[in-house]
Coordinates of C-alpha atoms and ligand atoms in Angstrom, one line a residue:
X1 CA -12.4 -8.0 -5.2
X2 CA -10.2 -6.1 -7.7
X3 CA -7.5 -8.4 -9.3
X4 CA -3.8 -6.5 -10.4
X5 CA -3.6 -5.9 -13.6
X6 CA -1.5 -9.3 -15.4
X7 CA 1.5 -7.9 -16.7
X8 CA 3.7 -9.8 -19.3
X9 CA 7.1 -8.8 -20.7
X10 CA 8.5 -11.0 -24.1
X11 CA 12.0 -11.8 -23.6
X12 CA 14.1 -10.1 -26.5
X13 CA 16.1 -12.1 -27.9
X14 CA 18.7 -10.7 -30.5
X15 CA 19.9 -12.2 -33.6
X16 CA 23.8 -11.0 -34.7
X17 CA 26.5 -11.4 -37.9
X18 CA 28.9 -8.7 -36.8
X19 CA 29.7 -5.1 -35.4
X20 CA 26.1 -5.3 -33.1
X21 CA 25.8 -1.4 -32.9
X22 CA 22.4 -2.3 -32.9
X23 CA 22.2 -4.7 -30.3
X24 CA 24.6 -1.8 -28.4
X25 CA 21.6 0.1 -28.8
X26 CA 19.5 -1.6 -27.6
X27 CA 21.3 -2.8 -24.4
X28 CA 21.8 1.3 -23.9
X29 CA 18.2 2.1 -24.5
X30 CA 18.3 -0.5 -20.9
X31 CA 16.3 -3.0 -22.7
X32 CA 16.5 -6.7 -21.5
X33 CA 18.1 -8.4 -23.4
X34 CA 18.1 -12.3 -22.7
X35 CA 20.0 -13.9 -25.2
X36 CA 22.2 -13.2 -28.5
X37 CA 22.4 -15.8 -31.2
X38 CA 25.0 -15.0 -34.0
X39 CA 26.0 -17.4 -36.9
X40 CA 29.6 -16.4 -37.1
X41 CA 31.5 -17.0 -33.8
X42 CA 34.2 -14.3 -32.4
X43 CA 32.7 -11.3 -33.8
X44 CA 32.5 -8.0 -32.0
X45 CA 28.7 -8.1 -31.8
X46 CA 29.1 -11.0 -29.4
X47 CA 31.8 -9.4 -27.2
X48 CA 29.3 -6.7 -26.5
X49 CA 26.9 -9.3 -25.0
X50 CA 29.3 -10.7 -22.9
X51 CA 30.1 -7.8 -21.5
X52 CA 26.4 -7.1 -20.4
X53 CA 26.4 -10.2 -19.2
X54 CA 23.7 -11.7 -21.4
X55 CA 23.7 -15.4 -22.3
X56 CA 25.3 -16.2 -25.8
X57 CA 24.9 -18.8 -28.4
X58 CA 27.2 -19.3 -31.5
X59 CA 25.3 -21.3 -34.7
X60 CA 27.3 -21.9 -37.4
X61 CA 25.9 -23.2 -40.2
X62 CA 28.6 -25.8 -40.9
X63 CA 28.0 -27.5 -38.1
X64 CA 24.3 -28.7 -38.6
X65 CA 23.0 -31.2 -41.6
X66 CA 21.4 -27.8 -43.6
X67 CA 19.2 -24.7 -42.3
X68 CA 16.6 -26.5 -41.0
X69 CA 18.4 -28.0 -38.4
X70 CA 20.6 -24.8 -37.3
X71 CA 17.5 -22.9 -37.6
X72 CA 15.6 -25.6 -35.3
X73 CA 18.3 -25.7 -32.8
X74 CA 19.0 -21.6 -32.7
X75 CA 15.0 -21.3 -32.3
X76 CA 14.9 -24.1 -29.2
X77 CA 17.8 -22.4 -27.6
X78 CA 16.2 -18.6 -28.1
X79 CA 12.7 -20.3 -26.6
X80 CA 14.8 -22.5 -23.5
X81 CA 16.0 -18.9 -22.3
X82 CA 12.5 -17.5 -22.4
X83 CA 12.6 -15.1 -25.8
X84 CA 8.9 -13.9 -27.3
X85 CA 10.9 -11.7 -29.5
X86 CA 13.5 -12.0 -31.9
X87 CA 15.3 -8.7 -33.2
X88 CA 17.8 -9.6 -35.9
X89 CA 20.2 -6.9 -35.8
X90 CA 22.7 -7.2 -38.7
X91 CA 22.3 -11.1 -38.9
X92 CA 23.1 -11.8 -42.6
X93 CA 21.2 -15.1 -43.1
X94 CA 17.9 -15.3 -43.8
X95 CA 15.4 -17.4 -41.4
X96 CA 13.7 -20.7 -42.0
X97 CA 10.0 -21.6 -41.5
X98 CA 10.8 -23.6 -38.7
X99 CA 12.3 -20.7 -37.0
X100 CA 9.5 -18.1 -38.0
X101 CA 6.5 -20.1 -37.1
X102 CA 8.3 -20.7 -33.2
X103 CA 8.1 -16.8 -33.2
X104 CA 4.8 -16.3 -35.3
X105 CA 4.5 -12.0 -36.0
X106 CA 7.6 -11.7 -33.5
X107 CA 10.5 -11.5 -35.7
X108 CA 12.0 -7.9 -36.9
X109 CA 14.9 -6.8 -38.9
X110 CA 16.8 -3.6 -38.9
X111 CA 17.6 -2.7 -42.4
X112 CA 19.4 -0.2 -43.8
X113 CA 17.4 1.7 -46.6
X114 CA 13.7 2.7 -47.0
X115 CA 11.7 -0.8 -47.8
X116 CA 11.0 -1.5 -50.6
X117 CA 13.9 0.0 -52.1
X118 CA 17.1 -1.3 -52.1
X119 CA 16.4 -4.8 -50.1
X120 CA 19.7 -6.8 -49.6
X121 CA 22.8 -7.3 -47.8
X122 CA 24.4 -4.3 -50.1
X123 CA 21.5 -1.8 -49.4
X124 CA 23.8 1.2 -48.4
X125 CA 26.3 0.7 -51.8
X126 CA 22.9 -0.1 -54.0
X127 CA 21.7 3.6 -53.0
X128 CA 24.9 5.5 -53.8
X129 CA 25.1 4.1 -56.9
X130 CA 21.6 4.9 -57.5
X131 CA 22.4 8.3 -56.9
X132 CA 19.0 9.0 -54.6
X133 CA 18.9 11.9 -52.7
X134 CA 17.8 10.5 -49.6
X135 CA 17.5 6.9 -48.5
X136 CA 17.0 5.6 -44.9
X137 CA 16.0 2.6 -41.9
X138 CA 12.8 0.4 -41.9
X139 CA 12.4 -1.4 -38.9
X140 CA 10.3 -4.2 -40.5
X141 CA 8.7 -8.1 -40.0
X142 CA 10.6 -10.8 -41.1
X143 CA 8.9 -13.7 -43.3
X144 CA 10.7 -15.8 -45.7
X145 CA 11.8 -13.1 -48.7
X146 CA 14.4 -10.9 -48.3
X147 CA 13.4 -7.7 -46.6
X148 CA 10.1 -8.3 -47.6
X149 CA 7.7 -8.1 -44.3
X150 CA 5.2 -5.7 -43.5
X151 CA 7.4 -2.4 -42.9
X152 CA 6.7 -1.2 -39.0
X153 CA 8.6 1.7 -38.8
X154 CA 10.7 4.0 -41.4
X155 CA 12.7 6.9 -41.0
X156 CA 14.4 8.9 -44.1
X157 CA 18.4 9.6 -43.8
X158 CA 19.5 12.1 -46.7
X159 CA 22.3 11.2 -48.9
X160 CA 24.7 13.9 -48.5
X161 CA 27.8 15.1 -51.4
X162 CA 30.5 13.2 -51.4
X163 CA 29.1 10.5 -48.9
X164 CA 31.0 6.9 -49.3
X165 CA 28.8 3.7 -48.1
X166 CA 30.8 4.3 -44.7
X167 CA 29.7 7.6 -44.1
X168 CA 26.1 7.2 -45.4
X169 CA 26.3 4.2 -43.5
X170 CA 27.2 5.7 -40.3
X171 CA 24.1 8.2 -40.8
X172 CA 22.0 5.5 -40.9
X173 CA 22.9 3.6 -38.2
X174 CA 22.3 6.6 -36.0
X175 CA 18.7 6.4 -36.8
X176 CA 18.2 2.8 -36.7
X177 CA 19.5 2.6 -32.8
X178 CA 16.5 5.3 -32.3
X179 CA 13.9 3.3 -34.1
X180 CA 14.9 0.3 -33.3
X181 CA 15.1 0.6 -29.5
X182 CA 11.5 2.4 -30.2
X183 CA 9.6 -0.4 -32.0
X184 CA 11.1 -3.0 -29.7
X185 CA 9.5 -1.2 -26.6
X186 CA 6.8 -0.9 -28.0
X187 CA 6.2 -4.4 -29.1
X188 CA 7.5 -5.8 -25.2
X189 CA 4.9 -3.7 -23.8
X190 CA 1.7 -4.9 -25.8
Ligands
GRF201 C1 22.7 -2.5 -40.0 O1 22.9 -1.4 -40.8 C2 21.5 -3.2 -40.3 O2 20.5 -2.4 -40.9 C3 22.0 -4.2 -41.4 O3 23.3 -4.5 -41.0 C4 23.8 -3.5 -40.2 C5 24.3 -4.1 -38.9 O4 24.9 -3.2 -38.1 N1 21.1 -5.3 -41.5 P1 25.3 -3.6 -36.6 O5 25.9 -5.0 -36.6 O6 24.0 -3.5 -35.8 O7 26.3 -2.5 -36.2

């Protein structure tokens, strides 16, 4: 007797500060997405979920006793909705033990240069003033540092004349939607 193949799917579960072009991308690339988390409430990344009709959660630091706590409680609600897979997509806090080790090697960041250079939340401004010639996206795994997980996926964007951190930034985010929709179906698929 043959037995069908057992098929299982990790919820993705999307972490969010802001804009959520990411998340956008992802929801385009028809991607389920079961819930969005964001720290900040009323921000545009968070209208975008509502209109796809995904479940959201706001987690604002101020209202917990610390990180742990917010961090415990944002990791119980990702878990209670059935997420195997956290993508933080422009969320601009870093993530607590107690939040990684609910998600053990299933936590990515987008992030907005070629790890290891320019790690931060000013990656785009810290390259331009560099002056590099090309920077880029690394789709990478989140541990405790800041942008410091193993890198997954990288992709070079070339700093052009006269680019500002919006216009550079812009390129980028073109080619983070690509790889991040990519790694994230390939990880749900394992
Ligand atoms: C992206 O460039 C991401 O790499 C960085 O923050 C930005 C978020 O953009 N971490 P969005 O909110 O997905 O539009």
């Amino acid at each position: 007797m043959t037995h069908p193949k057992a098929t299982h799917t990790l919820g993705v579960g999307v972490l969010v500060s802001g804009t959520g072009s990411n998340l956008q991308a992802l929801i385009d690339a028809e991607i389920t997405v079961v819930a969005v988390a964001s720290n900040v409430a009323g921000v545009p990344a968070l209208e975008r979920a509502l209109a796809a009709g995904i479940p959201t959660g706001v987690f604002p630091l101020e209202d917990y006793a610390g990180r742990n706590e917010r961090d415990a409680a944002m990791a119980e609600w990702l878990s209670s909705l059935g997420v195997g897979l956290v993508v933080c997509a422009g969320y601009m806090h870093l993530l607590r033990p107690v939040f990684l080790t609910r998600f053990p090697g299933r936590v990515v960041n987008v992030h907005p240069a070629l790890l290891p250079a320019f790690p931060g939340a000013a990656a785009v401004e810290d390259a331009l003033a560099a002056g590099v010639t090309e920077t880029g996206a690394t789709v990478h795994l989140v541990d405790e540092g800041i942008d410091t997980g193993a890198v997954l996926r990288q992709e070079a964007v070339p700093v052009l004349p006269g680019d500002t951190a919006e216009t550079l930034h812009a390129r980028i985010r073109v080619v983070e939607h690509r790889l991040v929709s990519e790694v994230v179906r390939e990880l749900i698929a394992r």
